[in-house]
mmCIF file of C-alpha atoms and ligand atoms in Angstrom:
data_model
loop_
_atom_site.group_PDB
_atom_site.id
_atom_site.type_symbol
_atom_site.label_atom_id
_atom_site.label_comp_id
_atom_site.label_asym_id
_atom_site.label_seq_id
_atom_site.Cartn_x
_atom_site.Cartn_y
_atom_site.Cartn_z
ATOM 1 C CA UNK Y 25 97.333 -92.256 -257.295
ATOM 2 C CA UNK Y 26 98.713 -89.551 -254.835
ATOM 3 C CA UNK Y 27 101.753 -89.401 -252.892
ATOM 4 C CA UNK Y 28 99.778 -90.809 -249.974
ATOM 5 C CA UNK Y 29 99.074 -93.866 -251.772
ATOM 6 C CA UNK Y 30 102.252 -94.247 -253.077
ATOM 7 C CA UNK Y 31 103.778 -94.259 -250.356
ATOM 8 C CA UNK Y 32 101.313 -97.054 -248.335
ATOM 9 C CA UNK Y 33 101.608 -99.425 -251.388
ATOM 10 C CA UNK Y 34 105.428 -99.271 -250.981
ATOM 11 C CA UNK Y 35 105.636 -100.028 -247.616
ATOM 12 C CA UNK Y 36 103.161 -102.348 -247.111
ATOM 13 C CA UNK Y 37 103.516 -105.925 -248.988
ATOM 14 C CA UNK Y 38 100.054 -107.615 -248.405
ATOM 15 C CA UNK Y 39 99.177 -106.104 -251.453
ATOM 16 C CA UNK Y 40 102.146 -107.224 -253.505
ATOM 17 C CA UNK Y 41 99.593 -109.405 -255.499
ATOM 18 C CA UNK Y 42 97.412 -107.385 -256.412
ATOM 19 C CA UNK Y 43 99.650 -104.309 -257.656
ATOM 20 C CA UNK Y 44 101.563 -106.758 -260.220
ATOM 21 C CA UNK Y 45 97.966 -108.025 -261.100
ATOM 22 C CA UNK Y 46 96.972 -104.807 -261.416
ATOM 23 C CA UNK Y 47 100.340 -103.762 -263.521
ATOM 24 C CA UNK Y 48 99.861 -106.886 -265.375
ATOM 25 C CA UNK Y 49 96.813 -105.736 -266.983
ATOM 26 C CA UNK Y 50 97.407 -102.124 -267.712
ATOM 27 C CA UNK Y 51 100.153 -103.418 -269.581
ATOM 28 C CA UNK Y 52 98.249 -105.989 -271.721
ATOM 29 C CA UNK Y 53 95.464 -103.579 -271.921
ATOM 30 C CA UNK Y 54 97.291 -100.524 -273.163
ATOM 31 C CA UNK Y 55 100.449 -101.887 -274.721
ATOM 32 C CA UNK Y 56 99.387 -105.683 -275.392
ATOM 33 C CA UNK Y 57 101.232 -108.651 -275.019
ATOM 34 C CA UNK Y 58 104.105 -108.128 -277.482
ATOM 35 C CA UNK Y 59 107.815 -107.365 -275.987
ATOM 36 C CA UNK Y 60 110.047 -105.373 -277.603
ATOM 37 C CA UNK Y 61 113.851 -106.524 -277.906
ATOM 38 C CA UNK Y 62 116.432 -103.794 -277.593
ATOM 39 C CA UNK Y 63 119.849 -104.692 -279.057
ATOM 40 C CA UNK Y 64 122.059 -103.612 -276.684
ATOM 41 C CA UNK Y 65 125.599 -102.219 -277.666
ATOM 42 C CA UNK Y 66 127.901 -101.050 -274.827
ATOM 43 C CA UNK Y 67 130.692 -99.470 -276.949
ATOM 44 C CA UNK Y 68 132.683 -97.810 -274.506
ATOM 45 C CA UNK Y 69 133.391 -98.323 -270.407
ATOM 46 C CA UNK Y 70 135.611 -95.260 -269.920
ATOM 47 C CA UNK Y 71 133.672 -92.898 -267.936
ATOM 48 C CA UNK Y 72 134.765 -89.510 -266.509
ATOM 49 C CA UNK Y 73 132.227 -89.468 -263.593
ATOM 50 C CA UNK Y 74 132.598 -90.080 -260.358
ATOM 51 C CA UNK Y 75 129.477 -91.946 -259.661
ATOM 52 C CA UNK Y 76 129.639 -93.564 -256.723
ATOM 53 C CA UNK Y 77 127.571 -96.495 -257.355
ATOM 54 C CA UNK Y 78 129.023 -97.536 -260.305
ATOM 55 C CA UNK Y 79 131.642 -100.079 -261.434
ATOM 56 C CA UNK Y 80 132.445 -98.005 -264.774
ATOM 57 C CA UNK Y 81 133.430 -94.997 -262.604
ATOM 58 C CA UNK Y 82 136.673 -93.055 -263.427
ATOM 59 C CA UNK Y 83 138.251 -93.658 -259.823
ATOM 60 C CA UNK Y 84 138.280 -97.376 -260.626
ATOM 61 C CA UNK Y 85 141.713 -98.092 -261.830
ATOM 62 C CA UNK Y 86 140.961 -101.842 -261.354
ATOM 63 C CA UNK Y 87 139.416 -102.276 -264.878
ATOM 64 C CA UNK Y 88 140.462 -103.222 -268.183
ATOM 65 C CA UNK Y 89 138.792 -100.093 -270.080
ATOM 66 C CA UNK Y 90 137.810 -100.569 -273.684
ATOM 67 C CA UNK Y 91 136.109 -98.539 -276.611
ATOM 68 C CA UNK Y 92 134.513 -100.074 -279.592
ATOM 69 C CA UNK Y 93 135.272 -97.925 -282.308
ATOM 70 C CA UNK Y 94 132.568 -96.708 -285.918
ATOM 71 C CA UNK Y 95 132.998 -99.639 -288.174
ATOM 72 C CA UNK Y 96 132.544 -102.612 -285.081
ATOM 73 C CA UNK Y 97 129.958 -100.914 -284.108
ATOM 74 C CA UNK Y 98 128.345 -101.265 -287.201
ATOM 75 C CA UNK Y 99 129.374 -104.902 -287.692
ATOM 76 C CA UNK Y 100 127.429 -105.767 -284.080
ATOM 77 C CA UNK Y 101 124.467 -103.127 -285.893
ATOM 78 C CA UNK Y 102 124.447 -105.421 -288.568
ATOM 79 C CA UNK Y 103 124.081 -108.630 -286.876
ATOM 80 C CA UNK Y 104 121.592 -107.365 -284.641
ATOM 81 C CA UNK Y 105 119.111 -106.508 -287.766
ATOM 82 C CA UNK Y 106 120.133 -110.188 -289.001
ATOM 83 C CA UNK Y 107 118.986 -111.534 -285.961
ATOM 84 C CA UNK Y 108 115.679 -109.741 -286.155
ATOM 85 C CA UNK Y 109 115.926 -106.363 -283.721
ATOM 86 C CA UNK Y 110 114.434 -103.225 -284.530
ATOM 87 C CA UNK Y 111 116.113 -100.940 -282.192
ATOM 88 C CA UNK Y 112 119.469 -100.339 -281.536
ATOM 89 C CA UNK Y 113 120.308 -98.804 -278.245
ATOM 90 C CA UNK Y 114 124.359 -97.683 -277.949
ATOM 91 C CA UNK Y 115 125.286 -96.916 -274.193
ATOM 92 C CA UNK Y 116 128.511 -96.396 -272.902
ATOM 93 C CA UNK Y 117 130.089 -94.347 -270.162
ATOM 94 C CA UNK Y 118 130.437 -90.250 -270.372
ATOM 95 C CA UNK Y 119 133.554 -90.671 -272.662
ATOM 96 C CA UNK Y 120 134.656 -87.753 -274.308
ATOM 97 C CA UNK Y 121 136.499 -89.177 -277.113
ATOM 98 C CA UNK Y 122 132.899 -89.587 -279.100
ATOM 99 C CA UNK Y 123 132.422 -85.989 -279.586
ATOM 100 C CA UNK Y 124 129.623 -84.784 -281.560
ATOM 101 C CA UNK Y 125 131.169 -85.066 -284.827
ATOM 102 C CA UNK Y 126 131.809 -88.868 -284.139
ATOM 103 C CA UNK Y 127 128.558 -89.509 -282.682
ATOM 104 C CA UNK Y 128 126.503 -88.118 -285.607
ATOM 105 C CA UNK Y 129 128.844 -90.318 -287.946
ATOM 106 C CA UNK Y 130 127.984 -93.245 -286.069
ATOM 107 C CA UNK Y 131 124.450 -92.580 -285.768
ATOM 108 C CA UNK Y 132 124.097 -91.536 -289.726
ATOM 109 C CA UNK Y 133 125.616 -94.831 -290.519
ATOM 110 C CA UNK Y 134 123.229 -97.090 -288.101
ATOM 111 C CA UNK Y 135 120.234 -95.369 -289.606
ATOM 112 C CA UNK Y 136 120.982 -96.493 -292.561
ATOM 113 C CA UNK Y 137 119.547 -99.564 -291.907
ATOM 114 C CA UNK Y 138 115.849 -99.611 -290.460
ATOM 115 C CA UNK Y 139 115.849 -99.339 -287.024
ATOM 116 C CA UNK Y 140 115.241 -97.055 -284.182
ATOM 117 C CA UNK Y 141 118.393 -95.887 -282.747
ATOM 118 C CA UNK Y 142 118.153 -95.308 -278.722
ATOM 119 C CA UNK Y 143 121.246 -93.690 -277.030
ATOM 120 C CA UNK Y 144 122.276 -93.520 -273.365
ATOM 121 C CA UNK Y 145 125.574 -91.785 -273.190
ATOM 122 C CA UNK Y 146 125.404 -89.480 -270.483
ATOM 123 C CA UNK Y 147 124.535 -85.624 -269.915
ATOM 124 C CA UNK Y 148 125.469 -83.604 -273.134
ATOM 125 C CA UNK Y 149 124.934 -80.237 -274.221
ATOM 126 C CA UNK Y 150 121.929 -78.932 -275.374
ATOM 127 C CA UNK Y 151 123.227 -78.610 -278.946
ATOM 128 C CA UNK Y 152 124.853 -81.960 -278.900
ATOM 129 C CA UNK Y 153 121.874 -83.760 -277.807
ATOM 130 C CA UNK Y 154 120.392 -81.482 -281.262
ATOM 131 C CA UNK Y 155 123.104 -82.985 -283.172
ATOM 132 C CA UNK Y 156 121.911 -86.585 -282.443
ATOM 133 C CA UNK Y 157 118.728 -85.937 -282.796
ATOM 134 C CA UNK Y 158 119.414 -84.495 -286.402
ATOM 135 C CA UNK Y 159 121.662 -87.440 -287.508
ATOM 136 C CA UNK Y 160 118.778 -89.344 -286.601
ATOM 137 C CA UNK Y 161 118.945 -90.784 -283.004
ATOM 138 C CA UNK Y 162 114.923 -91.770 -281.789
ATOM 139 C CA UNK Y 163 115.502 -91.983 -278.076
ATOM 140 C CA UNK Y 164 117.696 -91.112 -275.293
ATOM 141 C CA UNK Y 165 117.825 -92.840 -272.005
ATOM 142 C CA UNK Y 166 119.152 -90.723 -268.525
ATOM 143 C CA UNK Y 167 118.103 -91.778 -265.898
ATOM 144 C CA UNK Y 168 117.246 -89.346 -263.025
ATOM 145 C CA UNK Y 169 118.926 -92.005 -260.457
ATOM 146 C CA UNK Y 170 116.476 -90.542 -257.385
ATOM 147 C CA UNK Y 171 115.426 -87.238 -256.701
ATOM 148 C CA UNK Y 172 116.362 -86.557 -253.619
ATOM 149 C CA UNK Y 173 118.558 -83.843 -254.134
ATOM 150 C CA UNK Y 174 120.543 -84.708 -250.878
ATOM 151 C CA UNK Y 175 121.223 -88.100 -251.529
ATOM 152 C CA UNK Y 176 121.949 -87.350 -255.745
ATOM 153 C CA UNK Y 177 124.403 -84.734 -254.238
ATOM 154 C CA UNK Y 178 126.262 -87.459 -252.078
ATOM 155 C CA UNK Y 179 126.032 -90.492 -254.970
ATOM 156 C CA UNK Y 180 127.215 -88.193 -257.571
ATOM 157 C CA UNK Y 181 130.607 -86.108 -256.330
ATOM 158 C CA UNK Y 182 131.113 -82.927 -258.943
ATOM 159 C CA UNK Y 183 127.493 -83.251 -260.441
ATOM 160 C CA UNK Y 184 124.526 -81.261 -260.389
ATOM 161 C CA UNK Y 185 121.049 -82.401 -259.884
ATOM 162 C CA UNK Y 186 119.553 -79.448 -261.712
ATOM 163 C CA UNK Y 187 121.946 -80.441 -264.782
ATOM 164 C CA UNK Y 188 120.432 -84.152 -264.909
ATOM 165 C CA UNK Y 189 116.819 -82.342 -264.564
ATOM 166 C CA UNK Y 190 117.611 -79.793 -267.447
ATOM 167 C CA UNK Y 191 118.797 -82.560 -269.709
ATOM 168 C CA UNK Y 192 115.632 -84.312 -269.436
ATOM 169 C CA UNK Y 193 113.974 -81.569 -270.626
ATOM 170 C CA UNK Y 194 116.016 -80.428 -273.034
ATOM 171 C CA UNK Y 195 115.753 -83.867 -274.818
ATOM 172 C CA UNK Y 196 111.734 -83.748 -274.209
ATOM 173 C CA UNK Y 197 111.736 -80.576 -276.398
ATOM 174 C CA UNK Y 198 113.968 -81.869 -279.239
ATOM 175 C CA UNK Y 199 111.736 -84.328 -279.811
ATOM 176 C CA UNK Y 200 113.233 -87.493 -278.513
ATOM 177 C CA UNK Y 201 111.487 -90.535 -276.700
ATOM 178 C CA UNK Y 202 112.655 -89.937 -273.574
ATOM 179 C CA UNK Y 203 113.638 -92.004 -271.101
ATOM 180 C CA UNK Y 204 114.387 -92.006 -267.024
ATOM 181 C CA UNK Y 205 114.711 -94.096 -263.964
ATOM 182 C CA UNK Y 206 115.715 -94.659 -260.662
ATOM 183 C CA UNK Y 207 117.998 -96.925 -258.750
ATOM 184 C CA UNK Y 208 116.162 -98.613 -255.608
ATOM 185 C CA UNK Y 209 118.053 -99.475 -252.325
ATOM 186 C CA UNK Y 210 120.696 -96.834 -252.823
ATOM 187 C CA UNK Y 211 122.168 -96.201 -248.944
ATOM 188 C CA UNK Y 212 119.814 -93.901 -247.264
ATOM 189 C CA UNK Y 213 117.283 -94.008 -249.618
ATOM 190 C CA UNK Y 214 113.903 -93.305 -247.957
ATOM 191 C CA UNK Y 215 110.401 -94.766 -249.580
ATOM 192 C CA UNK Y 216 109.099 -91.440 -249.575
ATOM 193 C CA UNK Y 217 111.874 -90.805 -251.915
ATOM 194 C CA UNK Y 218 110.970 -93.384 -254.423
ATOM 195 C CA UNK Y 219 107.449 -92.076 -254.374
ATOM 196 C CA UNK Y 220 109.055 -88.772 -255.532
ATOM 197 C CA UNK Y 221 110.695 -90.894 -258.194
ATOM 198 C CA UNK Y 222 107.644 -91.846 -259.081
ATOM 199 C CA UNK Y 223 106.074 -88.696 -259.441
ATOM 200 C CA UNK Y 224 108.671 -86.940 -261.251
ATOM 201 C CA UNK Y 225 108.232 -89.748 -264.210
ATOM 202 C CA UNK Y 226 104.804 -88.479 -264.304
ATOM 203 C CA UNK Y 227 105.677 -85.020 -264.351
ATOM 204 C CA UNK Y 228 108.122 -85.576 -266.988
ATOM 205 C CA UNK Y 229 105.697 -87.451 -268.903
ATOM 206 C CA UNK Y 230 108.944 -89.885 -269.779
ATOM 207 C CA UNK Y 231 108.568 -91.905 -272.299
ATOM 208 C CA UNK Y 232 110.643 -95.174 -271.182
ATOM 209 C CA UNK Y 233 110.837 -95.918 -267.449
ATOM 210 C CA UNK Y 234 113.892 -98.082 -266.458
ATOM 211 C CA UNK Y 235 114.018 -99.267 -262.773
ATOM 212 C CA UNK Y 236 117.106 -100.976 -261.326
ATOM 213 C CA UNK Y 237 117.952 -102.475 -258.155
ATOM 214 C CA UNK Y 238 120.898 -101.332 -256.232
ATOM 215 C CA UNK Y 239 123.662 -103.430 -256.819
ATOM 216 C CA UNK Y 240 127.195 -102.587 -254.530
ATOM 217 C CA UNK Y 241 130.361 -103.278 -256.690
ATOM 218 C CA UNK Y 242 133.380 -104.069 -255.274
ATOM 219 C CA UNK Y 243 135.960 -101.230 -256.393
ATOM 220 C CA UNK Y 244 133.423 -98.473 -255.619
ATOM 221 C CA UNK Y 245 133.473 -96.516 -252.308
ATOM 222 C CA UNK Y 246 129.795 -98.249 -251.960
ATOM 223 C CA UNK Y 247 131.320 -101.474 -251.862
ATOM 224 C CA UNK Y 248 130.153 -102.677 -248.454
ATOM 225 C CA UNK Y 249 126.756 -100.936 -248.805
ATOM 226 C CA UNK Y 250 123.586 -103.419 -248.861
ATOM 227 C CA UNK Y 251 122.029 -104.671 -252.077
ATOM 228 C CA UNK Y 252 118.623 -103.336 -253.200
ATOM 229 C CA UNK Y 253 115.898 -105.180 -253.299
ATOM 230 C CA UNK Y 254 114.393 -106.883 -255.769
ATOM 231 C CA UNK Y 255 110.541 -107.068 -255.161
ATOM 232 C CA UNK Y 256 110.878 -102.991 -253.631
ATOM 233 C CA UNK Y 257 112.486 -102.392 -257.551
ATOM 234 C CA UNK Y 258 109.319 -104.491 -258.949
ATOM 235 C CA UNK Y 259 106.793 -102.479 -256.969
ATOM 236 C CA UNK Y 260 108.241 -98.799 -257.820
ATOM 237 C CA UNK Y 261 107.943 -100.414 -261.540
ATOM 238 C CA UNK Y 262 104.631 -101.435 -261.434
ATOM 239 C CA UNK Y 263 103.497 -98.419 -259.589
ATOM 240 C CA UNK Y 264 105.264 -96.074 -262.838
ATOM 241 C CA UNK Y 265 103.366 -98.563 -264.906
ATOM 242 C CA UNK Y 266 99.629 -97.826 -262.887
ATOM 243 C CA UNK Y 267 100.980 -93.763 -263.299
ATOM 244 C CA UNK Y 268 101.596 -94.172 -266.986
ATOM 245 C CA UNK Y 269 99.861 -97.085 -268.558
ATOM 246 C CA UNK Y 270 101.243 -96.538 -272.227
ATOM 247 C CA UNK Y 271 104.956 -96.493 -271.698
ATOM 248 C CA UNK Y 272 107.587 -99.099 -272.427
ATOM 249 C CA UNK Y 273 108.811 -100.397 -269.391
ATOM 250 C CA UNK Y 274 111.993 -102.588 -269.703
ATOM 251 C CA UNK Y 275 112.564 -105.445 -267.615
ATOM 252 C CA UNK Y 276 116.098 -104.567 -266.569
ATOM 253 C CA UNK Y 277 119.404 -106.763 -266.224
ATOM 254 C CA UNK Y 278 120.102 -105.699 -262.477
ATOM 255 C CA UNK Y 279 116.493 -107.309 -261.905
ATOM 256 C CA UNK Y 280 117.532 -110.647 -263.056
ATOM 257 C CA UNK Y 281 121.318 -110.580 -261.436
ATOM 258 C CA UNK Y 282 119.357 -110.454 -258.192
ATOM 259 C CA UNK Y 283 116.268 -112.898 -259.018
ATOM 260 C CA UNK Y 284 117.258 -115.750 -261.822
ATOM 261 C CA UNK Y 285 113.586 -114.804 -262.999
ATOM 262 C CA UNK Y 286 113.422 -111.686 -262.578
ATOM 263 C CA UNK Y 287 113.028 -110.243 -265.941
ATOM 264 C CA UNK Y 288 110.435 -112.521 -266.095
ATOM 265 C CA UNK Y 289 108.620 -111.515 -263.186
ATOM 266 C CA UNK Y 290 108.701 -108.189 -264.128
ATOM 267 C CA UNK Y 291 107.177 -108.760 -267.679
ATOM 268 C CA UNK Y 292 104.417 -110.243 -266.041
ATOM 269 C CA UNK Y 293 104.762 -107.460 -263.374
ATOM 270 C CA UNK Y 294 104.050 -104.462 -265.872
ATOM 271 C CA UNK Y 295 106.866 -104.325 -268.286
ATOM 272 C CA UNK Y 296 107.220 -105.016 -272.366
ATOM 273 C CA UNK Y 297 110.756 -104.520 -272.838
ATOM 274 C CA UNK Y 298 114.176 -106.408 -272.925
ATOM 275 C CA UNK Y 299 117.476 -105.317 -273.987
ATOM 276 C CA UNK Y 300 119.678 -108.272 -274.578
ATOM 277 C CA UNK Y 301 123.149 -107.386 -275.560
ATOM 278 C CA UNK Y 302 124.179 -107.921 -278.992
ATOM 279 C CA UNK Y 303 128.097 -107.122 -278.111
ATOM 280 C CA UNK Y 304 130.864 -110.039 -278.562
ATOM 281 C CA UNK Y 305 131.424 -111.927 -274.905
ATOM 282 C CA UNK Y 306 134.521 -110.345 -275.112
ATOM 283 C CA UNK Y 307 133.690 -106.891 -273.747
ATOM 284 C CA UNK Y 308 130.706 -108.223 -271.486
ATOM 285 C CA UNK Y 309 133.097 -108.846 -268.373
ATOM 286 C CA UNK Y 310 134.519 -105.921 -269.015
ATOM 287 C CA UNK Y 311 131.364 -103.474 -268.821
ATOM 288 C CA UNK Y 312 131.372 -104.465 -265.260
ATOM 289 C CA UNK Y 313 128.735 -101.661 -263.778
ATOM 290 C CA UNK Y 314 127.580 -103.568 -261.201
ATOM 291 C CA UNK Y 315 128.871 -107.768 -260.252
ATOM 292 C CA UNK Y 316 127.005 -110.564 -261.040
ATOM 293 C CA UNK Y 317 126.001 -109.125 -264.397
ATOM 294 C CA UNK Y 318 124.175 -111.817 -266.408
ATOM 295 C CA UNK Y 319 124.887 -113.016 -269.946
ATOM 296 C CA UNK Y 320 128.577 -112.534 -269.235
ATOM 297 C CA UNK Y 321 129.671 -115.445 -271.112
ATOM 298 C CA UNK Y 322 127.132 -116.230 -273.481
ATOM 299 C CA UNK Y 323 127.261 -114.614 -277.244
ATOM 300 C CA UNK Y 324 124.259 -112.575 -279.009
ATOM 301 C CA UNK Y 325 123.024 -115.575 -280.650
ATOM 302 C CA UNK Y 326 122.565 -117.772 -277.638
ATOM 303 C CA UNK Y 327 120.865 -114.484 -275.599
ATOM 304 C CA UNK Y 328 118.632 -114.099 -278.278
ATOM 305 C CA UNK Y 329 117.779 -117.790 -277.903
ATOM 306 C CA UNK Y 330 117.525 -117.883 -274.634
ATOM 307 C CA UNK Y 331 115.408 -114.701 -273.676
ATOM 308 C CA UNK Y 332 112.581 -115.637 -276.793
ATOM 309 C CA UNK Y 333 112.360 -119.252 -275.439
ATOM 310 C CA UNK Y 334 111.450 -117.464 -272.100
ATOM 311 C CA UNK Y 335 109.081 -115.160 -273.651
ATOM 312 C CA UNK Y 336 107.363 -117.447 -275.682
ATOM 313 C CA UNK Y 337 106.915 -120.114 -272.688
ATOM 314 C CA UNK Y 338 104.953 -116.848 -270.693
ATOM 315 C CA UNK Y 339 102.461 -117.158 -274.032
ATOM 316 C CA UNK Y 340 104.091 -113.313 -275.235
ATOM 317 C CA UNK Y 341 105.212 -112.810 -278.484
ATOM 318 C CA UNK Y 342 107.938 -110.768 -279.780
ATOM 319 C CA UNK Y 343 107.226 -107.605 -281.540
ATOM 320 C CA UNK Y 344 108.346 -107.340 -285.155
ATOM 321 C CA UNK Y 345 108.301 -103.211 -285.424
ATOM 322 C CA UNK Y 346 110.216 -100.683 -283.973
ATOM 323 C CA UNK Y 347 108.076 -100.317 -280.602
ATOM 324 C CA UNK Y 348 107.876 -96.603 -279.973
ATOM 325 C CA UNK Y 349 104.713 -95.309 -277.396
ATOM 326 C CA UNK Y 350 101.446 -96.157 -278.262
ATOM 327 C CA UNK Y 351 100.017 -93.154 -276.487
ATOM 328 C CA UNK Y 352 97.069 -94.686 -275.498
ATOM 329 C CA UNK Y 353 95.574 -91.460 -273.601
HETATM 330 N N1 SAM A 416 126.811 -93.352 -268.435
HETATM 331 C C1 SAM A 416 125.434 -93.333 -268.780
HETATM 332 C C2 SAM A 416 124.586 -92.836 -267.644
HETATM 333 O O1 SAM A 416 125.031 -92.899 -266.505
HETATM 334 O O2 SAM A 416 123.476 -92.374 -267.920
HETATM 335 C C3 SAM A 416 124.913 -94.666 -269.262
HETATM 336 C C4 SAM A 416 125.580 -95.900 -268.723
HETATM 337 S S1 SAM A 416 125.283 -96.233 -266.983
HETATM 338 C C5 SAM A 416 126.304 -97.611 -266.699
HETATM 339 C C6 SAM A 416 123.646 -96.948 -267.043
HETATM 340 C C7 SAM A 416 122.950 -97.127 -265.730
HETATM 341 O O3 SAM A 416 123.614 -98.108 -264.941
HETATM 342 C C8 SAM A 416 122.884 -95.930 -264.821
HETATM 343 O O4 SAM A 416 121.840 -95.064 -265.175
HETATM 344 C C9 SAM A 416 122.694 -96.561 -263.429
HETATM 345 O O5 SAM A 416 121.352 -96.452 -262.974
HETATM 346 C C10 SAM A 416 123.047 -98.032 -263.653
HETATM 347 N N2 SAM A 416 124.004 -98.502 -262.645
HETATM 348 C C11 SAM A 416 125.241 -98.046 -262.431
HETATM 349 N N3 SAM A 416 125.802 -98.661 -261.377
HETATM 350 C C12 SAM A 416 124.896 -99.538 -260.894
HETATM 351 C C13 SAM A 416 124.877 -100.457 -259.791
HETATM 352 N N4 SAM A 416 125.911 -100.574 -258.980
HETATM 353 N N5 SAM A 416 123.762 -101.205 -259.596
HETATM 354 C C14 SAM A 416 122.709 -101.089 -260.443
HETATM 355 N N6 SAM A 416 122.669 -100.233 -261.487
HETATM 356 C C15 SAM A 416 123.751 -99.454 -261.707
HETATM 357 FE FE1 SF4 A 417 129.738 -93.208 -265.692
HETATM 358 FE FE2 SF4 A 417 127.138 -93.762 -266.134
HETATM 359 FE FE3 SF4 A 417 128.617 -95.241 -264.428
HETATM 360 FE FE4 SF4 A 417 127.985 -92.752 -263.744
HETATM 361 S S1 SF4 A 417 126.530 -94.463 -264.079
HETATM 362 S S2 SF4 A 417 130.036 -93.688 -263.539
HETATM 363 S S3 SF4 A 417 128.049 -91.713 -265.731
HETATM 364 S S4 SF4 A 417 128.880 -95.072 -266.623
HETATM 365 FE FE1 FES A 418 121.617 -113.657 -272.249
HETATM 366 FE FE2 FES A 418 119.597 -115.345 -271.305
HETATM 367 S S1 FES A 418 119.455 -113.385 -272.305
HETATM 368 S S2 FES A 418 121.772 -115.712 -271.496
#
């Protein structure tokens, strides 16, 4: 599919149908029906960006800020492996207290049980992300946000889009399953745009593709901005999933805060991936990145529950290995 393409498929929706059909069964073809459950553990909401999107950023003073410290962190590791996951994914904001030396503590001790550890915390240094990857860590999530260099520029005040680009790479060529992704609806976001998005994954040849609606937090100078959209978010996924058919493709949170079955949807709209947070209630309201968050006041037990009732009722199964890519091509 060319830019061209792209491009008509996003804007016009009387083919809605037949790209999550189409999604649909690249998915089962290339990746099958299983789903992969990510335990998600968000250890830390102090962030030192500036992000302008996001609920987590520093200038938000209006937010109880909290960091889980090594031997919680395992206890929540622990549980998780009790309860059946296989991958462990630890995000938090850019917060400088986990240096490397704490990071590859933590990350020595969660490999010590068998699982694949994912991280997404944030744009290190070459030789730190080297450091994770030698105590062990699998994966890596960053997401590129968008690629229009104008609009990154005015979402991200102090940042550099050619530092978020060279991270990507850098964690390509250490060897870790790499992830990306873009927010959809951000305020003058243009389709062509997301097409770029699009391509870039390719380029990249990322490994994970996370897609996210837009959603406008209160305490953030986006607060009056519009939501994204939800079916927009599904078609850029579906699209990524057309562009690279072996990927895992998670069927993100902000989907279902905007559509009560969204994540749903979007399994049956190209992805094979949920993260359900295995984190005590306690700090859910408190990771607010965006309002609205689901699964704010229910505990790992009952989301593990409730999101393999859901995936069992779609006739998927849950996956019982560590679900890196298949590389199918
Ligand atoms: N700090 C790390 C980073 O930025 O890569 C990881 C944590 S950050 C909270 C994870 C993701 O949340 C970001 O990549 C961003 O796409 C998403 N996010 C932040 N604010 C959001 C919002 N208002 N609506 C939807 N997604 C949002
Ligand atoms: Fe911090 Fe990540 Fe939020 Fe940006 S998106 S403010 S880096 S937590
Ligand atoms: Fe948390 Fe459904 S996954 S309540």
């Amino acid at each position: 599919m060319n830019k061209h393409e792209i491009i008509e498929l996003l804007n016009n929706d009387s083919k809605n149908d037949w790209l999550f059909n189409e999604a649909d069964k690249v998915r089962h073809k290339n990746v099958g029906d299983e789903v992969h459950l990510r335990g998600l553990i968000e250890f830390s909401n102090i962030c030192k960006r500036q992000c302008k999107y996001c609920g987590l950023r520093s200038g938000n003073k209006n937010i109880d800020r909290y960091r889980i410290l090594k031997d919680e962190i395992i206890l929540y590791v622990k549980k998780a492996v009790d309860m059946g996951y296989k991958t462990i994914v630890l995000q938090s904001g850019e917060d400088d207290y986990y240096d490397a030396d704490k990071m590859t503590e933590i990350i020595s001790e969660i490999k010590k049980y068998d699982v694949a550890l994912t991280l997404s915390i944030g744009e290190k240094t070459y030789d730190e992300y080297k450091a994770f990857k030698k105590a062990g860590a699998d994966r890596y999530l960053l997401r590129i946000e968008t690629t229009d260099k104008k609009l990154y520029k005015e979402m991200h005040p102090h940042a550099s889009f050619e530092d978020r680009v060279n991270c990507l790479y850098n964690l390509k060529s250490l060897g870790f399953e790499t992830g990306t992704g873009c927010l959809v609806g951000l305020p003058n976001q243009t389709i062509e745009s997301l097409a770029n998005d699009i391509l870039f994954f390719k380029e990249l040849n990322a490994d994970m593709i996370g897609i996210g609606p837009f959603i406008p937090h209160q305490e953030t100078p986006l607060a009056k901005a519009d939501k994204g959209d939800f079916w927009l978010a599904l078609k850029v996924m579906a699209i990524t999933r057309l562009i690279l058919p072996d990927i895992n493709i998670p069927a993100t949170t902000a989907m279902e805060t905007l559509n009560p079955n969204g994540r749903i949807i979007a399994l049956q709209s190209g992805a094979n991936v949920v993260m359900p947070n295995v984190t005590s209630t306690e700090y859910r309201t408190k990771y607010e990145i965006y309002p609205g968050k689901i699964c704010i006041n229910e505990n790992p037990q009952q989301c593990r529950g409730c999101i393999e009732g859901k995936i069992k009722a779609i006739g998927r199964t849950i996956s019982t290995e560590k679900g890196f890519r298949k590389f199918s091509n």
